[in-house]
Coordinates of C-alpha atoms and ligand atoms in Angstrom, one line a residue:
X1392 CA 32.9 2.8 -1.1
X1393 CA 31.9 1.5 2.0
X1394 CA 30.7 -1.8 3.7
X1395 CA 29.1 -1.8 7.0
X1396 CA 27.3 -4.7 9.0
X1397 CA 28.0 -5.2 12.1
X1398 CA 26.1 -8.2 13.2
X1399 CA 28.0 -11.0 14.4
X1400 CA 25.9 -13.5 12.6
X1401 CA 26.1 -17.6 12.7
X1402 CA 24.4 -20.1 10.8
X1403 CA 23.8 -23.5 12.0
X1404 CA 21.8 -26.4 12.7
X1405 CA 21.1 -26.1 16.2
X1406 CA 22.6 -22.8 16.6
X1407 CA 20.9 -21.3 19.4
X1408 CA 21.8 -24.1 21.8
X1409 CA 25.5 -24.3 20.1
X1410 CA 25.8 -20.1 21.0
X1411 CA 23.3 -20.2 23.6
X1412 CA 26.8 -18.6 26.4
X1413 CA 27.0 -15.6 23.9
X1414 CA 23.3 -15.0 23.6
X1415 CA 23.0 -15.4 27.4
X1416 CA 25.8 -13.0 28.1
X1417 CA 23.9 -10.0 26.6
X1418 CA 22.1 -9.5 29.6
X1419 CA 20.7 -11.2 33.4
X1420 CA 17.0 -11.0 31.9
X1421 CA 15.7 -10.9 28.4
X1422 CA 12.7 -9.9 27.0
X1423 CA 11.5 -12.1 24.2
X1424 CA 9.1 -10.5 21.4
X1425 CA 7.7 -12.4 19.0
X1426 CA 4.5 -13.7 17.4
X1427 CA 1.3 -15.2 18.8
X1428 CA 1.9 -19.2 17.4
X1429 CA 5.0 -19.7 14.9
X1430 CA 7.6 -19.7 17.3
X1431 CA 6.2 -22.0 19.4
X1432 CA 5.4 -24.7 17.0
X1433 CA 9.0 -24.1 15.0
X1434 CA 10.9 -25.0 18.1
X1435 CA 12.9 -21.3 18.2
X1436 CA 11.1 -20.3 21.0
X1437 CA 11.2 -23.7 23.1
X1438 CA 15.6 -23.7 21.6
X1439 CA 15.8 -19.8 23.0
X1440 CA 14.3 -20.4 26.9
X1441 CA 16.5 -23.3 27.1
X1442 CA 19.4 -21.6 26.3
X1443 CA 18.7 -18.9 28.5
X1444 CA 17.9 -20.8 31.6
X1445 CA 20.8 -23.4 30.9
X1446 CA 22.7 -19.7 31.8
X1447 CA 20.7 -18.4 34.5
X1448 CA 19.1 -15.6 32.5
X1449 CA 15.5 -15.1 33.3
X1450 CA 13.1 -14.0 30.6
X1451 CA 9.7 -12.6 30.1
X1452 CA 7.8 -13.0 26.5
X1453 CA 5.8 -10.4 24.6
X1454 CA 3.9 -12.7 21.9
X1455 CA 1.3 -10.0 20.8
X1456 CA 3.8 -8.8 17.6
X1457 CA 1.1 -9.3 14.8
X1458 CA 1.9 -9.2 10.7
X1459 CA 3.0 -5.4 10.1
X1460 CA 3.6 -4.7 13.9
X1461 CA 2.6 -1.2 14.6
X1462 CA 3.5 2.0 17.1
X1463 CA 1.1 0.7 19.9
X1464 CA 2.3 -3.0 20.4
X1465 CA 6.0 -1.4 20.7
X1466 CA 5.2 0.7 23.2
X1467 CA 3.0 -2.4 25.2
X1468 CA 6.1 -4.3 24.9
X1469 CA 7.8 -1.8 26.3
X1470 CA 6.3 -1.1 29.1
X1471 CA 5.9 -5.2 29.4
X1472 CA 10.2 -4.8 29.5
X1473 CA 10.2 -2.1 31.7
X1474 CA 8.0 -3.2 34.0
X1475 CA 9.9 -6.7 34.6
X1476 CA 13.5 -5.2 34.5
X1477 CA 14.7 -6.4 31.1
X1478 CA 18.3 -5.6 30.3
X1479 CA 18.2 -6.8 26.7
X1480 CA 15.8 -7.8 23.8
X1481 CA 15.9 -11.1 21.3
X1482 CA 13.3 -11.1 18.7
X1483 CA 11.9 -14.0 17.3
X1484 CA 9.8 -14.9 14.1
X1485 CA 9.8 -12.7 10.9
X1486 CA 10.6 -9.6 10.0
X1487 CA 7.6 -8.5 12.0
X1488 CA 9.0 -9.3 15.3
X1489 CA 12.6 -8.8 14.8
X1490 CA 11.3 -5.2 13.4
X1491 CA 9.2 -4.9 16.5
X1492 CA 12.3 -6.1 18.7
X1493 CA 14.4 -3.2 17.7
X1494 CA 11.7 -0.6 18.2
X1495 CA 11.3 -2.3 22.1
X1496 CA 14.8 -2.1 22.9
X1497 CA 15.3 1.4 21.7
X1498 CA 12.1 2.7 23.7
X1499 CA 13.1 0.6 26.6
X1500 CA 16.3 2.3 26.4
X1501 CA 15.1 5.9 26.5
X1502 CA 12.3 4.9 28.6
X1503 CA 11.0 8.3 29.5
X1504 CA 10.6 9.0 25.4
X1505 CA 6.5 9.2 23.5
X1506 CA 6.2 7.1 20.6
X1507 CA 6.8 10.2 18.3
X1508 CA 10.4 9.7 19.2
X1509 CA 10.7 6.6 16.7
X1510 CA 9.6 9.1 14.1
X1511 CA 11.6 12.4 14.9
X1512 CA 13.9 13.4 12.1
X1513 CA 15.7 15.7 15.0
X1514 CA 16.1 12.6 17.1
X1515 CA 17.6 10.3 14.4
X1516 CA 21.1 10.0 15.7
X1517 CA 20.5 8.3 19.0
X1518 CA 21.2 4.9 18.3
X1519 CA 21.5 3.5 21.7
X1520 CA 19.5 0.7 22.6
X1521 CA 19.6 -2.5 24.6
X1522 CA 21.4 -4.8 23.5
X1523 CA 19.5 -7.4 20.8
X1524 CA 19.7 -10.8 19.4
X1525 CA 17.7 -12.3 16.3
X1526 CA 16.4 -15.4 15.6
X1527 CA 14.7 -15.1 12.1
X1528 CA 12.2 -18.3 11.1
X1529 CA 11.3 -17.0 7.8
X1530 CA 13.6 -16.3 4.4
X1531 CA 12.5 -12.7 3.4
X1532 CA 13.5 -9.7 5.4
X1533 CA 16.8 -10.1 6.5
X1534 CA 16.0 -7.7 9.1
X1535 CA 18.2 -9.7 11.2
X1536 CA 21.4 -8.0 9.4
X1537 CA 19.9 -4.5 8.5
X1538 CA 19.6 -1.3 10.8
X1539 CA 15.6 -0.7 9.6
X1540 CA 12.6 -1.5 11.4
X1541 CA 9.7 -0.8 9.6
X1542 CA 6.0 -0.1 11.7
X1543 CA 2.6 0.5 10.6
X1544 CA 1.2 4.2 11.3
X1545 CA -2.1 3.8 11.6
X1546 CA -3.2 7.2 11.3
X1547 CA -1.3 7.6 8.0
X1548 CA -2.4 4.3 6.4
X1549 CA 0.7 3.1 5.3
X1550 CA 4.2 1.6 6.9
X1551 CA 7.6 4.0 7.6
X1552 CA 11.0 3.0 9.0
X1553 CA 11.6 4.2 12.0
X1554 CA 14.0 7.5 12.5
X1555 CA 17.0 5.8 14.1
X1556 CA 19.1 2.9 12.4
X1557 CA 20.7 0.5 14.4
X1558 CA 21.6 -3.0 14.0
X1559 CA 21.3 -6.6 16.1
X1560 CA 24.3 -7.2 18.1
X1561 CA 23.8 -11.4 17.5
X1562 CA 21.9 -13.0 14.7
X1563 CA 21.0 -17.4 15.5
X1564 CA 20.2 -18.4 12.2
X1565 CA 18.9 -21.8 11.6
X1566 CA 17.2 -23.6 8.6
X1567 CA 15.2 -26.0 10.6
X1568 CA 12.9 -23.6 11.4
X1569 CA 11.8 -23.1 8.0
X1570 CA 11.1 -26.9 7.7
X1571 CA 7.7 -25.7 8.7
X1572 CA 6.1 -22.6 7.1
X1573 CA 3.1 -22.6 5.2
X1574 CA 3.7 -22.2 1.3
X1575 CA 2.2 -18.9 1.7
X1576 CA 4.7 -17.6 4.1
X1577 CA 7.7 -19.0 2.1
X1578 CA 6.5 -17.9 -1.0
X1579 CA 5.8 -14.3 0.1
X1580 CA 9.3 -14.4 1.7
X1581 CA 11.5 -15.9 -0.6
X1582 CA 9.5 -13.0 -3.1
X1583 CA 10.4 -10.6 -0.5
X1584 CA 14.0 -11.7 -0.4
X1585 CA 13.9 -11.3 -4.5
X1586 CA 12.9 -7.7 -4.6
X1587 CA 15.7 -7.1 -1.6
X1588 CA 18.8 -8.5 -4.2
X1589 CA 16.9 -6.9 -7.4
X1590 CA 16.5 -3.5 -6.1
X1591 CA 19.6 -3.7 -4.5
X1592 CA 21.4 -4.4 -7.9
X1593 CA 19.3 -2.0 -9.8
X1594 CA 20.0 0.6 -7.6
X1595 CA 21.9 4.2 -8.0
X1596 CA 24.3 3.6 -5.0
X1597 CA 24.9 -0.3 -5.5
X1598 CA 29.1 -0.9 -5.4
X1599 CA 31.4 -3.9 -6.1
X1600 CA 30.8 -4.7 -2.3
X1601 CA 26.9 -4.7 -2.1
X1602 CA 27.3 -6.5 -5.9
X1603 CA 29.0 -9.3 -4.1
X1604 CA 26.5 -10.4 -1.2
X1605 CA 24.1 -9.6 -4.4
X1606 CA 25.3 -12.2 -6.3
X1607 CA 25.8 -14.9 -3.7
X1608 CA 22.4 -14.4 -2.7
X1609 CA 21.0 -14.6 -6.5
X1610 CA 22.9 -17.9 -6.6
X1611 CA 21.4 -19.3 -4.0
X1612 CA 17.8 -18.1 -4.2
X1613 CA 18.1 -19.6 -7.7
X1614 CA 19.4 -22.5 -6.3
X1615 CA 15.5 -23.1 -4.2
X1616 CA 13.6 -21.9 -6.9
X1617 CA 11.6 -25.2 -7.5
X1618 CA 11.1 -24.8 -3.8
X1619 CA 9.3 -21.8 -3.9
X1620 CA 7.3 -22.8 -6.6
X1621 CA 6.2 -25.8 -5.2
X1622 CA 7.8 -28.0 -7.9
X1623 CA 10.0 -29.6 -5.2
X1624 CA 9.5 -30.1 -1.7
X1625 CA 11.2 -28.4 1.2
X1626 CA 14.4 -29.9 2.2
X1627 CA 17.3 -29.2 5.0
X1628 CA 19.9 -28.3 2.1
X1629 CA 16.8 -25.9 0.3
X1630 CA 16.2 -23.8 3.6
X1631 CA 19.6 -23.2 4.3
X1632 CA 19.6 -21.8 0.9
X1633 CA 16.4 -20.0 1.0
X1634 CA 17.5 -18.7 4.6
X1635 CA 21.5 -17.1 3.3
X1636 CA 19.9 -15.8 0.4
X1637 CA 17.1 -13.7 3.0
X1638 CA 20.3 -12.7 5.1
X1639 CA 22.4 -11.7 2.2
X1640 CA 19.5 -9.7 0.7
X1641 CA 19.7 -7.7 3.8
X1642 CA 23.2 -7.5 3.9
X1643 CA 22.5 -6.0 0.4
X1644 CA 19.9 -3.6 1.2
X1645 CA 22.2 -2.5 4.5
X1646 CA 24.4 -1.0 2.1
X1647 CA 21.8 0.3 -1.0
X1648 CA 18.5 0.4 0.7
X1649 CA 15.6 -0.7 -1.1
X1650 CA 14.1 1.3 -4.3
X1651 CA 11.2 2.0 -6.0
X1652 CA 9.3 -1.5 -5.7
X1653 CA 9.3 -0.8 -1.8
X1654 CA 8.1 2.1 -1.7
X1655 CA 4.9 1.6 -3.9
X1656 CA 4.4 -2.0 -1.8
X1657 CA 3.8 0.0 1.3
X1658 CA 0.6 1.3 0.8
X1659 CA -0.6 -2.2 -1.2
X1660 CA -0.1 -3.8 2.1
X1661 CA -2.0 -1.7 4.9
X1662 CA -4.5 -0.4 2.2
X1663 CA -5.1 -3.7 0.1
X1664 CA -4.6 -5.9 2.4
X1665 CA -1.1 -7.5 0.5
X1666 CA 1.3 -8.9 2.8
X1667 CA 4.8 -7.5 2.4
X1668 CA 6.7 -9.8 -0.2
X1669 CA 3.8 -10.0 -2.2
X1670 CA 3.2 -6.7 -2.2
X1671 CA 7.0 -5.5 -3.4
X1672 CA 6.9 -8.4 -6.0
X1673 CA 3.8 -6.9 -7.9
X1674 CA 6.0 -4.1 -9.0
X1675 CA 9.0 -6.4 -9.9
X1676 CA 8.7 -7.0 -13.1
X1677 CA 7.7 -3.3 -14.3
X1678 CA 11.1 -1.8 -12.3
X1679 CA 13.5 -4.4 -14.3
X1680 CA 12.0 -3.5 -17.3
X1681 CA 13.2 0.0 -16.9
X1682 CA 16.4 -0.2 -15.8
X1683 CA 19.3 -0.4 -17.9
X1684 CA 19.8 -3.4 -20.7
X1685 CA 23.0 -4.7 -19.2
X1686 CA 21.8 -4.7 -15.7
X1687 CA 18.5 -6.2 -16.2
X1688 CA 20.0 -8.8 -18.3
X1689 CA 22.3 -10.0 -15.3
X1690 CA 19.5 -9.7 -12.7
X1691 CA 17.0 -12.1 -15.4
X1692 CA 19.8 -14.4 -15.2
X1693 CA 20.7 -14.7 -12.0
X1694 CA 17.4 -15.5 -10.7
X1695 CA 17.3 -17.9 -13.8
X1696 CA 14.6 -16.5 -16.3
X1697 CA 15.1 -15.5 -20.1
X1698 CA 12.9 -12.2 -19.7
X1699 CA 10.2 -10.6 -17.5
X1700 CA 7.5 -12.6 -18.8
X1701 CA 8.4 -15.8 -17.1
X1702 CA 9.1 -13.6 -14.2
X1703 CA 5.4 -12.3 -14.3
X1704 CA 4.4 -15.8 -15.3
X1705 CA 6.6 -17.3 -11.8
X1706 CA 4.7 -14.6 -10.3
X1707 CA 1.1 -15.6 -10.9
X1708 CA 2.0 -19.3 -10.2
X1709 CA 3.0 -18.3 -6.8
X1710 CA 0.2 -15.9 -6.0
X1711 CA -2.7 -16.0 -8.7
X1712 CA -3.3 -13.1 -9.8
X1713 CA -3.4 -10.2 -8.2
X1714 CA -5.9 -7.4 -7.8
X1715 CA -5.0 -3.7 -6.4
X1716 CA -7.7 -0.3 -6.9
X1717 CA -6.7 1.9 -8.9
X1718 CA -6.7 4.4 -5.3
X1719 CA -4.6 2.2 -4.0
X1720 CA -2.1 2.8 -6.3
X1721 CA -2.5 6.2 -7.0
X1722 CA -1.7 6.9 -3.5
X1723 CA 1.2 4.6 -3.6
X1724 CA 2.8 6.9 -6.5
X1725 CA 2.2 9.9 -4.5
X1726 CA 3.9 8.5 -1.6
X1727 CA 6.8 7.8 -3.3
X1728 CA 6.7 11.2 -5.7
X1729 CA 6.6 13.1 -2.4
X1730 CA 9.5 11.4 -1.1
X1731 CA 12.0 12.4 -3.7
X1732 CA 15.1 12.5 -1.3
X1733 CA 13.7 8.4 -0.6
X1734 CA 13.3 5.7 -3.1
X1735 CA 13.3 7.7 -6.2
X1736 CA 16.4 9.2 -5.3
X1737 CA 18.0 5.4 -5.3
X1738 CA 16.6 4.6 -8.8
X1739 CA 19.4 4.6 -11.3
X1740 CA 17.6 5.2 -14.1
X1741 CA 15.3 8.9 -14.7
X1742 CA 12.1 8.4 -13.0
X1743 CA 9.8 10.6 -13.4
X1744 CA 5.9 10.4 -12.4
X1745 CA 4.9 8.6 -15.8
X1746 CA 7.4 5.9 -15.3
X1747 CA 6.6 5.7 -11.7
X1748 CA 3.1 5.3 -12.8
X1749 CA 4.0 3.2 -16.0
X1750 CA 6.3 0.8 -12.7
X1751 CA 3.0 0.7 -11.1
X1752 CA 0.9 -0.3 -13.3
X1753 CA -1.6 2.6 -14.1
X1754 CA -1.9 4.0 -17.5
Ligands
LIG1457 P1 6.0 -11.8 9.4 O1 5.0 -10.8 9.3 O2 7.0 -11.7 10.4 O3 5.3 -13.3 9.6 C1 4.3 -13.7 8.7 C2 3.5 -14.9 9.2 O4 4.4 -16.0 9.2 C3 3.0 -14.8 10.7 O5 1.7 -15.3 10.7 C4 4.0 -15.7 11.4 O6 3.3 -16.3 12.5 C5 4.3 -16.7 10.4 N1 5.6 -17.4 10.6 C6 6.8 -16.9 10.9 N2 7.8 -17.8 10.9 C7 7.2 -19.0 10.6 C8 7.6 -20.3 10.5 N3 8.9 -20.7 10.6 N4 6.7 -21.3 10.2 C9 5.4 -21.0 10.1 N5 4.9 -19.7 10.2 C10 5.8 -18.7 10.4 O7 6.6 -12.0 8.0 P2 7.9 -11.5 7.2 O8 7.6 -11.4 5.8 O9 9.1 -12.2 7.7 O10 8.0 -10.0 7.8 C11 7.3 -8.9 7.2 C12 7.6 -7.6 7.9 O11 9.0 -7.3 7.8 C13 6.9 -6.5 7.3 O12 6.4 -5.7 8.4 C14 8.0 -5.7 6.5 O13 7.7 -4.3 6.4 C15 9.2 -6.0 7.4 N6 10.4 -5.8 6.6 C16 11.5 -5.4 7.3 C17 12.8 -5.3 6.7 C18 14.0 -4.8 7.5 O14 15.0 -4.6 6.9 N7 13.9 -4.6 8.7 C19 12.9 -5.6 5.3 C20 11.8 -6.0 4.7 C21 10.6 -6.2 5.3 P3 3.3 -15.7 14.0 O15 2.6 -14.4 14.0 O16 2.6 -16.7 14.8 O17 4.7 -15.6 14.4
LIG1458 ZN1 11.1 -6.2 2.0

């Protein structure tokens, strides 16, 4: 049994400005990725300069990381970093730019590398990149703690993790920058960060230790549920929550990975349009209905419902209901089918191509 996470993470109001000497001694000149709007109007990017220049560290920005960043804008923001002389990389936003951020300072590292490298089995084990801070504004991911970053291939359709695993050296997590998303992005999160602890429970390689930052995180995604749902409105003490419960379903997933649910979202997202949390949530219900009785019991309860039905009920409050083709899903189960050393491989229960079908919803 193992645990491994070696991101030296802290968790504050004001944390950036209160850490702002250790994030400025990663490098002399930092090069910022991150999205085209959210971070300016949540305050991270404004909290981030400042610290910087209150250390002397110069710092160019790369704000072209759209939803489901892909191959290309890596390498733009590479060459963006190379160009300018960046010795180290923070990302900031969601999971799209802190994915994006990790890609960049790996291709900034090995500078005279094609974009194929990111996907070269061969290549895997180089791990070296610049070094990397996080500041995460949404509650899904938890990319900040995990060693994944996931692009978009756009001639394939669908979304991979990169080859090589590697984590953040810093993660500045604060709640306040939560205060603002749109319902939409915290209830596509906060789903994400559901499906992270679930599959990470209900998971062939899940131990005591993974169980653990499992069950914290259950507690406290429970804890924001009326949140989510809209029944309450946002407060200080209901991001912080909504925000450890993100990190610790990545802390989860560092040591599991994610299962079946994943794998069948990818596809649902650059084919249908779904955007990630959604996407994963969709199959939620289906996947705890197959797994063991025991297990599925204690996942129900911990996020607080009696069976799947008010799960799938939770669900359609969030989003509506949701549509996806038939193709669509058809070529999800035939990603994951072909993949049998992947996702299938970390479901703990026998799943075959009629229960992956059955899991996503086809007859
Ligand atoms: P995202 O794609 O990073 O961001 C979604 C939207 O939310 C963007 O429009 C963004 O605006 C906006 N936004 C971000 N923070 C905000 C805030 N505080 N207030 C208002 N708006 C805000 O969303 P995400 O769900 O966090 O990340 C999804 C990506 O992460 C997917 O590509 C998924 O595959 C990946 N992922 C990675 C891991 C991992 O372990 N590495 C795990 C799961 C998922 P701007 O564009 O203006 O910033
Ligand atoms: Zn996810």
């Amino acid at each position: 049994m193992k645990f491994y996470d070696p991101v030296k993470v802290y968790e504050d109001t004001d944390c950036v400005s209160k850490h702002a000497g250790e994030l400025a001694s990663l490098g002399k000149h930092a090069l910022i990725v991150t999205g085209k709007h959210s971070s300016r109007l949540n305050g991270s990017l404004t909290d981030v300069m400042r610290a910087l220049s209150s250390h002397g560290v110069i710092c160019d920005i790369y704000d072209e990381v759209k939803q489901n960043p892909d191959v290309e804008s890596v390498m733009a923001a590479r060459d963006l970093g190379l160009s300018k002389g960046a010795d180290f990389v923070i990302g900031i936003g969601g999971g799209s730019p802190m994915d994006a951020a990790k890609a960049v300072a790996l291709m900034i590292k090995h500078k005279d590398c094609d974009p194929e490298f990111l996907y070269d089995t061969s290549k895997a084990d180089i791990t070296d990149a610049l070094p990397l801070a996080a500041v995460p504004t949404t509650c899904g991911t938890g990319s900040e703690v995990t060693a994944v970053s996931v692009l978009e291939i756009k001639e394939r359709r669908s979304k991979q993790s990169i080859k090589h695993k590697f984590f953040f050296d810093l993660a500045l997590l604060d709640p306040k920058y939560l205060m603002s998303m749109p319902k939409s992005v915290l209830r596509t999160t906060a789903v994400d960060a559901l499906c992270h602890l679930t599959e990470s429970r209900i998971n062939s390689t899940a131990t005591s230790f993974s169980i653990m930052t499992n069950r914290m995180g259950f507690e406290l995604w429970r804890s924001a549920r009326d949140i989510i749902s809209g029944d309450e409105d946002m407060s200080p003490e209901g991001a912080q929550a909504l925000l450890e419960a993100s990190t610790m379903g990545g802390m989860s997933i560092v040591q599991t990975d994610t299962s079946v649910p994943h794998g069948l979202s990818y596809r649902v997202t650059i084919m249908g349009g779904v955007p990630h949390g959604r996407a994963c949530g969709y199959f939620l219900p289906n996947y705890i209905e197959h797994a063991d009785r025991e297990v599925r019991r204690e996942v129900l309860s911990a996020m607080g419902f009696s069976d799947t039905d008010y799960l799938r009920e939770f669900y359609v409050k969030l989003f509506g209901e949701t549509s996806v083709s038939e193709e669509v899903l058809e070529a999800a189960v035939d990603d994951v089918m072909k993949n049998s050393t992947g996702k299938l491989a970390l479901c703990p229960f026998k799943c075959d191509y009629e229960t992956l079908r059955e899991i996503a919803g086809l007859k």
